[in-house]
Amino acid sequence: MSVTAAGHASWALGVAKSMLDDVTELAATKYRMSDMGESLASRPTFQKGLAQHVAAWRAARLLVLDAFGTAEAAVAAGAELTPTLRADMRVAAVHATDTARSCAEWAHLAAGTTAIREGSRFERAFRDMYTGTQHAFISEKVAIDAARIWLGIIDDQFGL
């Protein structure tokens, strides 16, 4: 299960990255009807939101790389894939998905009506992201089980 978490985390981060890239590209030519004199890219609120969400995305990606890289190095050195390492990988996937959802939501809102047009990349990515966040694989229970291992409340959890 913990190895499968890499795929889920990668998928979520990829969808969010595509939305961040798309909204960045759109921002140069997007003008709101309420203010046709200023592009989306020139608005400080957009700039701040972009900085916050790109930073959050990068941090989530680094957590995934760290958790999975640490586990891979341990196993390559002949160590056991411990419950703590498995918990770290699963939590990294949950966190990456939660962060990706936040990034996707922001990009969708920032894109305005462009994002709601049928067939747009925003519309499809937003729908895919919210569908993926419903998967039990990255549920609240995973985070709780991992925390219980970290706290020493349980030694291991089946399926983690």
N, CA, C and O atoms as a DFTB+ gen file, in Angstrom:
640 C
 N C O
     1  1       0.818      -1.206       0.000
     2  2       0.000       0.000       0.000
     3  2       0.860       1.267       0.000
     4  3       0.532       2.258      -0.653
     5  1       1.951       1.211       0.737
     6  2       2.768       2.426       0.824
     7  2       3.433       2.754      -0.509
     8  3       3.626       3.927      -0.827
     9  1       3.781       1.749      -1.280
    10  2       4.383       2.004      -2.595
    11  2       3.331       2.587      -3.542
    12  3       3.639       3.462      -4.351
    13  1       2.108       2.110      -3.440
    14  2       1.021       2.650      -4.256
    15  2       0.799       4.133      -3.952
    16  3       0.338       4.890      -4.806
    17  1       1.131       4.533      -2.733
    18  2       0.971       5.943      -2.356
    19  2       1.791       6.858      -3.253
    20  3       1.406       8.003      -3.484
    21  1       2.909       6.372      -3.758
    22  2       3.735       7.182      -4.659
    23  2       2.949       7.550      -5.917
    24  3       3.023       8.681      -6.396
    25  1       2.207       6.598      -6.439
    26  2       1.406       6.863      -7.628
    27  2       0.306       7.869      -7.370
    28  3       0.061       8.756      -8.187
    29  1      -0.357       7.734      -6.237
    30  2      -1.438       8.666      -5.931
    31  2      -0.888      10.074      -5.709
    32  3      -1.442      11.053      -6.209
    33  1       0.204      10.165      -4.957
    34  2       0.811      11.476      -4.705
    35  2       1.265      12.114      -6.014
    36  3       1.053      13.306      -6.238
    37  1       1.884      11.320      -6.868
    38  2       2.368      11.835      -8.156
    39  2       1.217      12.327      -9.020
    40  3       1.305      13.379      -9.653
    41  1       0.142      11.558      -9.041
    42  2      -1.031      11.962      -9.814
    43  2      -1.566      13.296      -9.305
    44  3      -1.790      14.214     -10.094
    45  1      -1.772      13.411      -7.994
    46  2      -2.341      14.635      -7.422
    47  2      -1.434      15.833      -7.676
    48  3      -1.902      16.903      -8.065
    49  1      -0.140      15.649      -7.455
    50  2       0.793      16.751      -7.688
    51  2       0.843      17.135      -9.167
    52  3       0.973      18.313      -9.498
    53  1       0.741      16.158     -10.041
    54  2       0.751      16.439     -11.479
    55  2      -0.460      17.226     -11.929
    56  3      -0.334      18.168     -12.712
    57  1      -1.633      16.851     -11.443
    58  2      -2.848      17.583     -11.811
    59  2      -2.769      19.013     -11.293
    60  3      -3.086      19.959     -12.014
    61  1      -2.347      19.168     -10.047
    62  2      -2.246      20.514      -9.480
    63  2      -1.213      21.351     -10.226
    64  3      -1.442      22.533     -10.482
    65  1      -0.090      20.755     -10.571
    66  2       0.956      21.485     -11.298
    67  2       0.437      21.955     -12.651
    68  3       0.715      23.077     -13.075
    69  1      -0.311      21.097     -13.322
    70  2      -0.855      21.510     -14.623
    71  2      -1.807      22.687     -14.462
    72  3      -1.834      23.581     -15.308
    73  1      -2.582      22.695     -13.397
    74  2      -3.503      23.809     -13.175
    75  2      -2.750      25.086     -12.814
    76  3      -3.117      26.170     -13.269
    77  1      -1.705      24.968     -12.002
    78  2      -0.899      26.144     -11.671
    79  2      -0.217      26.696     -12.925
    80  3      -0.171      27.908     -13.132
    81  1       0.303      25.808     -13.747
    82  2       0.927      26.243     -15.004
    83  2      -0.092      26.912     -15.924
    84  3       0.183      27.952     -16.523
    85  1      -1.271      26.302     -16.028
    86  2      -2.301      26.847     -16.913
    87  2      -2.783      28.219     -16.451
    88  3      -2.972      29.117     -17.272
    89  1      -2.984      28.389     -15.140
    90  2      -3.471      29.684     -14.653
    91  2      -2.376      30.743     -14.770
    92  3      -2.673      31.919     -14.979
    93  1      -1.126      30.339     -14.639
    94  2      -0.015      31.277     -14.832
    95  2       0.008      31.769     -16.280
    96  3       0.186      32.959     -16.538
    97  1      -0.170      30.858     -17.202
    98  2      -0.197      31.224     -18.616
    99  2      -1.415      32.099     -18.938
   100  3      -1.303      33.091     -19.658
   101  1      -2.552      31.730     -18.409
   102  2      -3.787      32.470     -18.647
   103  2      -3.712      33.888     -18.087
   104  3      -4.265      34.816     -18.677
   105  1      -3.045      34.060     -16.970
   106  2      -3.038      35.340     -16.251
   107  2      -2.547      36.509     -17.093
   108  3      -2.980      37.643     -16.886
   109  1      -1.663      36.255     -18.027
   110  2      -1.129      37.341     -18.856
   111  2      -2.181      37.941     -19.779
   112  3      -2.099      39.115     -20.140
   113  1      -3.168      37.140     -20.159
   114  2      -4.171      37.605     -21.120
   115  2      -5.580      37.670     -20.541
   116  3      -6.519      38.038     -21.246
   117  1      -5.737      37.318     -19.273
   118  2      -7.062      37.289     -18.649
   119  2      -7.376      38.651     -18.031
   120  3      -6.614      39.173     -17.216
   121  1      -8.517      39.214     -18.440
   122  2      -9.005      40.472     -17.879
   123  2     -10.392      40.220     -17.329
   124  3     -11.217      39.581     -17.982
   125  1     -10.650      40.711     -16.149
   126  2     -11.975      40.582     -15.545
   127  2     -12.893      41.659     -16.125
   128  3     -12.471      42.789     -16.371
   129  1     -14.138      41.289     -16.336
   130  2     -15.097      42.269     -16.877
   131  2     -15.219      43.472     -15.953
   132  3     -15.491      44.583     -16.408
   133  1     -15.022      43.256     -14.672
   134  2     -15.149      44.354     -13.719
   135  2     -13.962      45.316     -13.757
   136  3     -14.043      46.424     -13.227
   137  1     -12.856      44.896     -14.385
   138  2     -11.669      45.751     -14.452
   139  2     -10.869      45.386     -15.700
   140  3      -9.902      44.628     -15.629
   141  1     -11.273      45.922     -16.814
   142  2     -10.634      45.586     -18.084
   143  2      -9.269      46.250     -18.254
   144  3      -8.569      45.964     -19.225
   145  1      -8.878      47.125     -17.336
   146  2      -7.618      47.827     -17.477
   147  2      -6.425      47.099     -16.868
   148  3      -5.290      47.561     -16.988
   149  1      -6.667      45.987     -16.229
   150  2      -5.580      45.304     -15.521
   151  2      -5.685      43.788     -15.727
   152  3      -6.716      43.182     -15.436
   153  1      -4.615      43.196     -16.227
   154  2      -4.624      41.740     -16.419
   155  2      -4.570      41.036     -15.066
   156  3      -4.158      41.615     -14.060
   157  1      -4.987      39.802     -15.068
   158  2      -4.933      39.007     -13.844
   159  2      -3.509      38.950     -13.298
   160  3      -3.306      39.042     -12.087
   161  1      -2.530      38.800     -14.177
   162  2      -1.130      38.699     -13.763
   163  2      -0.631      39.955     -13.061
   164  3       0.293      39.880     -12.250
   165  1      -1.214      41.085     -13.353
   166  2      -0.742      42.336     -12.750
   167  2      -1.385      42.617     -11.393
   168  3      -1.030      43.596     -10.736
   169  1      -2.297      41.797     -10.978
   170  2      -2.995      42.016      -9.707
   171  2      -2.185      41.433      -8.541
   172  3      -1.808      40.262      -8.571
   173  1      -1.922      42.241      -7.529
   174  2      -1.161      41.756      -6.375
   175  2      -1.810      40.553      -5.674
   176  3      -1.104      39.675      -5.179
   177  1      -3.131      40.510      -5.630
   178  2      -3.768      39.367      -4.973
   179  2      -3.511      38.071      -5.742
   180  3      -3.340      37.011      -5.141
   181  1      -3.485      38.163      -7.073
   182  2      -3.152      36.986      -7.870
   183  2      -1.702      36.597      -7.638
   184  3      -1.390      35.420      -7.456
   185  1      -0.827      37.573      -7.644
   186  2       0.603      37.312      -7.447
   187  2       0.850      36.638      -6.099
   188  3       1.607      35.671      -6.011
   189  1       0.205      37.155      -5.050
   190  2       0.367      36.555      -3.720
   191  2      -0.175      35.129      -3.699
   192  3       0.473      34.226      -3.169
   193  1      -1.351      34.925      -4.269
   194  2      -1.940      33.589      -4.312
   195  2      -1.074      32.608      -5.081
   196  3      -0.902      31.463      -4.665
   197  1      -0.530      33.060      -6.204
   198  2       0.337      32.195      -6.995
   199  2       1.578      31.814      -6.191
   200  3       1.966      30.646      -6.160
   201  1       2.194      32.789      -5.546
   202  2       3.390      32.501      -4.743
   203  2       3.080      31.509      -3.630
   204  3       3.843      30.569      -3.408
   205  1       1.983      31.707      -2.939
   206  2       1.615      30.809      -1.842
   207  2       1.351      29.388      -2.336
   208  3       1.793      28.421      -1.716
   209  1       0.642      29.264      -3.434
   210  2       0.269      27.935      -3.900
   211  2       1.421      27.209      -4.590
   212  3       1.540      25.990      -4.470
   213  1       2.253      27.927      -5.297
   214  2       3.435      27.282      -5.880
   215  2       4.364      26.819      -4.764
   216  3       4.916      25.721      -4.838
   217  1       4.544      27.638      -3.734
   218  2       5.389      27.246      -2.604
   219  2       4.816      26.029      -1.881
   220  3       5.560      25.116      -1.521
   221  1       3.517      26.010      -1.670
   222  2       2.878      24.863      -1.010
   223  2       3.047      23.602      -1.853
   224  3       3.338      22.528      -1.327
   225  1       2.861      23.742      -3.176
   226  2       3.028      22.598      -4.073
   227  2       4.453      22.062      -4.004
   228  3       4.668      20.853      -3.909
   229  1       5.417      22.965      -4.054
   230  2       6.822      22.546      -3.998
   231  2       7.142      21.850      -2.675
   232  3       7.854      20.846      -2.658
   233  1       6.624      22.376      -1.581
   234  2       6.873      21.771      -0.270
   235  2       6.261      20.369      -0.204
   236  3       6.887      19.446       0.317
   237  1       5.056      20.207      -0.721
   238  2       4.415      18.887      -0.728
   239  2       5.214      17.906      -1.575
   240  3       5.389      16.749      -1.194
   241  1       5.692      18.363      -2.708
   242  2       6.510      17.514      -3.582
   243  2       7.788      17.086      -2.871
   244  3       8.181      15.922      -2.946
   245  1       8.431      18.014      -2.189
   246  2       9.662      17.687      -1.466
   247  2       9.406      16.689      -0.339
   248  3      10.240      15.820      -0.082
   249  1       8.260      16.807       0.334
   250  2       7.918      15.840       1.375
   251  2       7.773      14.443       0.781
   252  3       8.260      13.470       1.356
   253  1       7.109      14.341      -0.359
   254  2       6.958      13.050      -1.032
   255  2       8.330      12.492      -1.406
   256  3       8.618      11.326      -1.137
   257  1       9.165      13.305      -2.015
   258  2      10.504      12.844      -2.394
   259  2      11.309      12.405      -1.183
   260  3      12.025      11.406      -1.240
   261  1      11.196      13.142      -0.094
   262  2      11.933      12.797       1.121
   263  2      11.437      11.480       1.719
   264  3      12.237      10.596       2.026
   265  1      10.133      11.349       1.881
   266  2       9.581      10.141       2.508
   267  2       9.886       8.896       1.689
   268  3      10.315       7.880       2.236
   269  1       9.668       8.970       0.396
   270  2       9.907       7.805      -0.446
   271  2      11.398       7.559      -0.657
   272  3      11.833       6.410      -0.734
   273  1      12.175       8.622      -0.751
   274  2      13.626       8.469      -0.885
   275  2      14.251       7.852       0.354
   276  3      15.150       7.019       0.247
   277  1      13.790       8.248       1.514
   278  2      14.284       7.682       2.774
   279  2      13.956       6.200       2.862
   280  3      14.807       5.394       3.238
   281  1      12.736       5.840       2.520
   282  2      12.332       4.433       2.559
   283  2      13.125       3.615       1.548
   284  3      13.575       2.512       1.857
   285  1      13.296       4.148       0.350
   286  2      14.058       3.437      -0.683
   287  2      15.501       3.218      -0.241
   288  3      16.052       2.133      -0.426
   289  1      16.111       4.242       0.339
   290  2      17.498       4.117       0.800
   291  2      17.620       3.086       1.913
   292  3      18.583       2.321       1.953
   293  1      16.655       3.067       2.806
   294  2      16.689       2.099       3.911
   295  2      16.604       0.676       3.380
   296  3      17.379      -0.187       3.792
   297  1      15.686       0.430       2.484
   298  2      15.512      -0.907       1.918
   299  2      16.735      -1.295       1.084
   300  3      17.186      -2.439       1.140
   301  1      17.266      -0.360       0.321
   302  2      18.459      -0.633      -0.492
   303  2      19.652      -1.003       0.386
   304  3      20.528      -1.759      -0.032
   305  1      19.679      -0.467       1.601
   306  2      20.772      -0.766       2.539
   307  2      20.516      -2.049       3.324
   308  3      21.311      -2.425       4.185
   309  1      19.403      -2.718       3.025
   310  2      19.109      -3.989       3.678
   311  2      18.222      -3.880       4.901
   312  3      17.967      -4.883       5.567
   313  1      17.751      -2.693       5.210
   314  2      16.868      -2.510       6.365
   315  2      15.438      -2.906       6.018
   316  3      15.081      -3.052       4.849
   317  1      14.654      -3.070       7.025
   318  2      13.243      -3.427       6.875
   319  2      12.421      -2.166       6.565
   320  3      12.766      -1.069       7.005
   321  1      11.360      -2.332       5.822
   322  2      10.415      -1.239       5.590
   323  2       9.515      -1.178       6.824
   324  3       8.496      -1.864       6.898
   325  1       9.899      -0.362       7.771
   326  2       9.242      -0.318       9.078
   327  2       7.862       0.328       9.002
   328  3       7.548       1.018       8.033
   329  1       7.043       0.104      10.024
   330  2       5.757       0.798      10.079
   331  2       5.910       2.322      10.039
   332  3       5.078       3.010       9.447
   333  1       6.956       2.848      10.655
   334  2       7.173       4.297      10.637
   335  2       7.478       4.785       9.223
   336  3       6.950       5.811       8.795
   337  1       8.309       4.072       8.510
   338  2       8.597       4.457       7.120
   339  2       7.338       4.382       6.262
   340  3       7.091       5.256       5.432
   341  1       6.547       3.334       6.469
   342  2       5.295       3.211       5.709
   343  2       4.335       4.337       6.062
   344  3       3.670       4.890       5.186
   345  1       4.265       4.673       7.339
   346  2       3.402       5.776       7.778
   347  2       3.860       7.092       7.144
   348  3       3.043       7.896       6.695
   349  1       5.179       7.296       7.116
   350  2       5.716       8.515       6.510
   351  2       5.313       8.628       5.043
   352  3       4.940       9.705       4.577
   353  1       5.388       7.522       4.325
   354  2       5.035       7.547       2.900
   355  2       3.547       7.810       2.703
   356  3       3.153       8.582       1.829
   357  1       2.727       7.163       3.523
   358  2       1.281       7.350       3.365
   359  2       0.863       8.771       3.719
   360  3       0.029       9.366       3.037
   361  1       1.440       9.314       4.782
   362  2       1.103      10.687       5.161
   363  2       1.586      11.675       4.099
   364  3       0.909      12.665       3.820
   365  1       2.731      11.415       3.517
   366  2       3.215      12.277       2.441
   367  2       2.214      12.294       1.289
   368  3       1.967      13.344       0.697
   369  1       1.640      11.141       0.970
   370  2       0.647      11.070      -0.110
   371  2      -0.632      11.805       0.269
   372  3      -1.214      12.506      -0.559
   373  1      -1.071      11.651       1.510
   374  2      -2.271      12.360       1.967
   375  2      -2.029      13.867       1.916
   376  3      -2.858      14.629       1.419
   377  1      -0.881      14.277       2.439
   378  2      -0.561      15.711       2.446
   379  2      -0.443      16.260       1.021
   380  3      -0.946      17.344       0.727
   381  1       0.209      15.525       0.160
   382  2       0.349      15.966      -1.236
   383  2      -1.021      16.121      -1.885
   384  3      -1.250      17.081      -2.622
   385  1      -1.920      15.202      -1.624
   386  2      -3.263      15.272      -2.205
   387  2      -4.042      16.450      -1.643
   388  3      -4.713      17.164      -2.388
   389  1      -3.957      16.659      -0.325
   390  2      -4.642      17.804       0.285
   391  2      -4.100      19.125      -0.266
   392  3      -4.864      20.040      -0.573
   393  1      -2.788      19.211      -0.386
   394  2      -2.162      20.423      -0.911
   395  2      -2.525      20.617      -2.378
   396  3      -2.819      21.732      -2.807
   397  1      -2.503      19.547      -3.133
   398  2      -2.861      19.615      -4.551
   399  2      -4.298      20.085      -4.718
   400  3      -4.594      20.877      -5.613
   401  1      -5.187      19.606      -3.864
   402  2      -6.586      20.032      -3.927
   403  2      -6.688      21.534      -3.679
   404  3      -7.429      22.230      -4.375
   405  1      -5.951      22.035      -2.696
   406  2      -5.963      23.460      -2.395
   407  2      -5.434      24.278      -3.581
   408  3      -6.001      25.313      -3.931
   409  1      -4.363      23.813      -4.183
   410  2      -3.794      24.498      -5.352
   411  2      -4.774      24.489      -6.523
   412  3      -4.947      25.497      -7.208
   413  1      -5.405      23.352      -6.741
   414  2      -6.361      23.230      -7.843
   415  2      -7.565      24.135      -7.626
   416  3      -8.050      24.774      -8.560
   417  1      -8.035      24.182      -6.407
   418  2      -9.179      25.042      -6.100
   419  2      -8.828      26.512      -6.345
   420  3      -9.609      27.252      -6.943
   421  1      -7.655      26.925      -5.881
   422  2      -7.241      28.314      -6.085
   423  2      -7.122      28.630      -7.576
   424  3      -7.630      29.654      -8.035
   425  1      -6.458      27.760      -8.329
   426  2      -6.276      27.990      -9.767
   427  2      -7.625      28.069     -10.476
   428  3      -7.821      28.899     -11.364
   429  1      -8.545      27.207     -10.081
   430  2      -9.880      27.189     -10.663
   431  2     -10.599      28.509     -10.396
   432  3     -11.212      29.079     -11.298
   433  1     -10.524      28.986      -9.179
   434  2     -11.169      30.252      -8.832
   435  2     -10.491      31.427      -9.529
   436  3     -11.164      32.331     -10.024
   437  1      -9.162      31.415      -9.567
   438  2      -8.426      32.511     -10.205
   439  2      -8.716      32.588     -11.700
   440  3      -8.727      33.676     -12.277
   441  1      -8.946      31.454     -12.319
   442  2      -9.208      31.427     -13.766
   443  2     -10.577      31.989     -14.111
   444  3     -10.844      32.316     -15.267
   445  1     -11.435      32.102     -13.126
   446  2     -12.756      32.680     -13.360
   447  2     -13.600      31.820     -14.293
   448  3     -13.549      30.591     -14.240
   449  1     -14.376      32.480     -15.147
   450  2     -15.294      31.749     -16.015
   451  2     -14.578      30.869     -17.037
   452  3     -15.169      29.934     -17.577
   453  1     -13.327      31.163     -17.297
   454  2     -12.551      30.300     -18.197
   455  2     -12.549      28.874     -17.672
   456  3     -12.571      27.921     -18.451
   457  1     -12.523      28.728     -16.356
   458  2     -12.417      27.410     -15.728
   459  2     -13.698      26.595     -15.779
   460  3     -13.663      25.378     -15.596
   461  1     -14.820      27.243     -16.022
   462  2     -16.070      26.491     -15.978
   463  2     -16.591      26.100     -17.352
   464  3     -17.627      25.445     -17.465
   465  1     -15.888      26.493     -18.378
   466  2     -16.330      26.141     -19.726
   467  2     -16.110      24.662     -19.985
   468  3     -15.028      24.129     -19.739
   469  1     -17.137      24.016     -20.478
   470  2     -17.040      22.582     -20.765
   471  2     -15.906      22.330     -21.752
   472  3     -15.774      23.004     -22.773
   473  1     -15.103      21.343     -21.409
   474  2     -13.991      20.986     -22.264
   475  2     -12.694      21.709     -21.949
   476  3     -11.652      21.388     -22.521
   477  1     -12.741      22.682     -21.047
   478  2     -11.496      23.376     -20.710
   479  2     -10.621      22.469     -19.844
   480  3     -11.120      21.598     -19.132
   481  1      -9.323      22.688     -19.918
   482  2      -8.395      21.909     -19.096
   483  2      -8.667      22.149     -17.609
   484  3      -8.538      21.228     -16.802
   485  1      -9.035      23.361     -17.247
   486  2      -9.348      23.672     -15.854
   487  2     -10.537      22.842     -15.372
   488  3     -10.503      22.247     -14.295
   489  1     -11.570      22.817     -16.178
   490  2     -12.790      22.098     -15.799
   491  2     -12.485      20.621     -15.591
   492  3     -12.927      20.028     -14.607
   493  1     -11.754      20.040     -16.486
   494  2     -11.425      18.613     -16.399
   495  2     -10.506      18.316     -15.205
   496  3     -10.744      17.370     -14.454
   497  1      -9.472      19.120     -15.039
   498  2      -8.517      18.897     -13.946
   499  2      -9.186      19.087     -12.589
   500  3      -8.929      18.329     -11.654
   501  1     -10.042      20.097     -12.483
   502  2     -10.755      20.345     -11.231
   503  2     -11.639      19.155     -10.877
   504  3     -11.645      18.698      -9.734
   505  1     -12.376      18.660     -11.850
   506  2     -13.243      17.500     -11.625
   507  2     -12.419      16.275     -11.242
   508  3     -12.777      15.547     -10.317
   509  1     -11.321      16.050     -11.949
   510  2     -10.457      14.911     -11.636
   511  2      -9.876      15.023     -10.233
   512  3      -9.822      14.038      -9.496
   513  1      -9.445      16.219      -9.868
   514  2      -8.853      16.411      -8.545
   515  2      -9.866      16.105      -7.452
   516  3      -9.555      15.390      -6.500
   517  1     -11.048      16.631      -7.580
   518  2     -12.042      16.401      -6.534
   519  2     -12.535      14.961      -6.512
   520  3     -12.928      14.462      -5.457
   521  1     -12.521      14.302      -7.628
   522  2     -12.842      12.879      -7.646
   523  2     -11.751      12.103      -6.910
   524  3     -12.052      11.233      -6.093
   525  1     -10.496      12.411      -7.192
   526  2      -9.375      11.720      -6.552
   527  2      -9.289      11.942      -5.059
   528  3      -8.804      11.074      -4.333
   529  1      -9.754      13.092      -4.583
   530  2      -9.689      13.363      -3.147
   531  2     -10.701      12.538      -2.363
   532  3     -10.628      12.470      -1.136
   533  1     -11.630      11.921      -3.049
   534  2     -12.641      11.110      -2.367
   535  2     -12.177       9.676      -2.117
   536  3     -12.867       8.908      -1.446
   537  1     -11.041       9.324      -2.639
   538  2     -10.542       7.946      -2.533
   539  2     -10.162       7.619      -1.092
   540  3      -9.510       8.417      -0.419
   541  1     -10.569       6.452      -0.628
   542  2     -10.265       6.017       0.729
   543  2      -8.766       5.886       0.966
   544  3      -8.306       5.923       2.107
   545  1      -8.017       5.735      -0.100
   546  2      -6.571       5.544       0.013
   547  2      -5.883       6.727       0.687
   548  3      -4.836       6.557       1.311
   549  1      -6.450       7.904       0.570
   550  2      -5.839       9.093       1.155
   551  2      -6.785       9.742       2.167
   552  3      -6.815      10.965       2.309
   553  1      -7.538       8.928       2.850
   554  2      -8.541       9.416       3.781
   555  2      -7.939       9.898       5.093
   556  3      -6.752       9.722       5.369
   557  1      -8.787      10.500       5.872
   558  2      -8.421      10.957       7.210
   559  2      -7.901       9.804       8.070
   560  3      -7.002       9.986       8.892
   561  1      -8.470       8.628       7.872
   562  2      -8.052       7.459       8.656
   563  2      -6.575       7.144       8.460
   564  3      -5.901       6.728       9.402
   565  1      -6.069       7.337       7.252
   566  2      -4.653       7.084       6.985
   567  2      -3.797       7.995       7.864
   568  3      -2.830       7.541       8.475
   569  1      -4.149       9.263       7.927
   570  2      -3.391      10.203       8.746
   571  2      -3.479       9.837      10.223
   572  3      -2.485       9.921      10.945
   573  1      -4.636       9.441      10.665
   574  2      -4.819       9.053      12.066
   575  2      -4.004       7.802      12.385
   576  3      -3.330       7.745      13.414
   577  1      -4.061       6.809      11.515
   578  2      -3.279       5.585      11.739
   579  2      -1.785       5.884      11.795
   580  3      -1.068       5.334      12.632
   581  1      -1.319       6.752      10.907
   582  2       0.100       7.116      10.895
   583  2       0.477       7.819      12.196
   584  3       1.507       7.514      12.798
   585  1      -0.349       8.746      12.617
   586  2      -0.066       9.462      13.868
   587  2      -0.046       8.507      15.056
   588  3       0.757       8.676      15.974
   589  1      -0.903       7.528      15.045
   590  2      -0.927       6.548      16.143
   591  2       0.376       5.751      16.179
   592  3       0.861       5.401      17.255
   593  1       0.939       5.466      15.017
   594  2       2.248       4.791      14.967
   595  2       3.332       5.733      15.487
   596  3       4.154       5.334      16.312
   597  1       3.340       6.964      15.015
   598  2       4.341       7.932      15.454
   599  2       4.284       8.164      16.965
   600  3       5.313       8.368      17.609
   601  1       3.077       8.130      17.519
   602  2       2.891       8.368      18.955
   603  2       3.185       7.124      19.802
   604  3       3.243       7.204      21.029
   605  1       3.368       5.989      19.149
   606  2       3.609       4.758      19.889
   607  2       2.356       4.126      20.465
   608  3       2.445       3.224      21.299
   609  1       1.195       4.584      20.034
   610  2      -0.078       4.038      20.522
   611  2      -0.291       2.634      19.955
   612  3      -0.831       1.758      20.630
   613  1       0.142       2.432      18.699
   614  2       0.089       1.109      18.072
   615  2       1.444       0.819      17.458
   616  3       2.208       1.733      17.148
   617  1       1.733      -0.457      17.285
   618  2       3.009      -0.856      16.664
   619  2       2.931      -0.862      15.151
   620  3       3.907      -0.553      14.467
   621  1       1.771      -1.213      14.636
   622  2       1.591      -1.328      13.187
   623  2       0.117      -1.263      12.880
   624  3      -0.720      -1.448      13.763
   625  1      -0.201      -1.001      11.631
   626  2      -1.584      -0.946      11.190
   627  2      -1.695      -1.652       9.852
   628  3      -1.026      -1.272       8.892
   629  1      -2.533      -2.673       9.779
   630  2      -2.749      -3.391       8.545
   631  2      -3.210      -2.420       7.472
   632  3      -4.079      -1.583       7.715
   633  1      -2.632      -2.531       6.296
   634  2      -3.042      -1.690       5.168
   635  2      -2.329      -0.350       5.088
   636  3      -2.567       0.432       4.168
   637  1      -1.451      -0.085       6.054
   638  2      -0.766       1.203       6.032
   639  2       0.461       1.135       5.163
   640  3       1.172       2.130       5.020
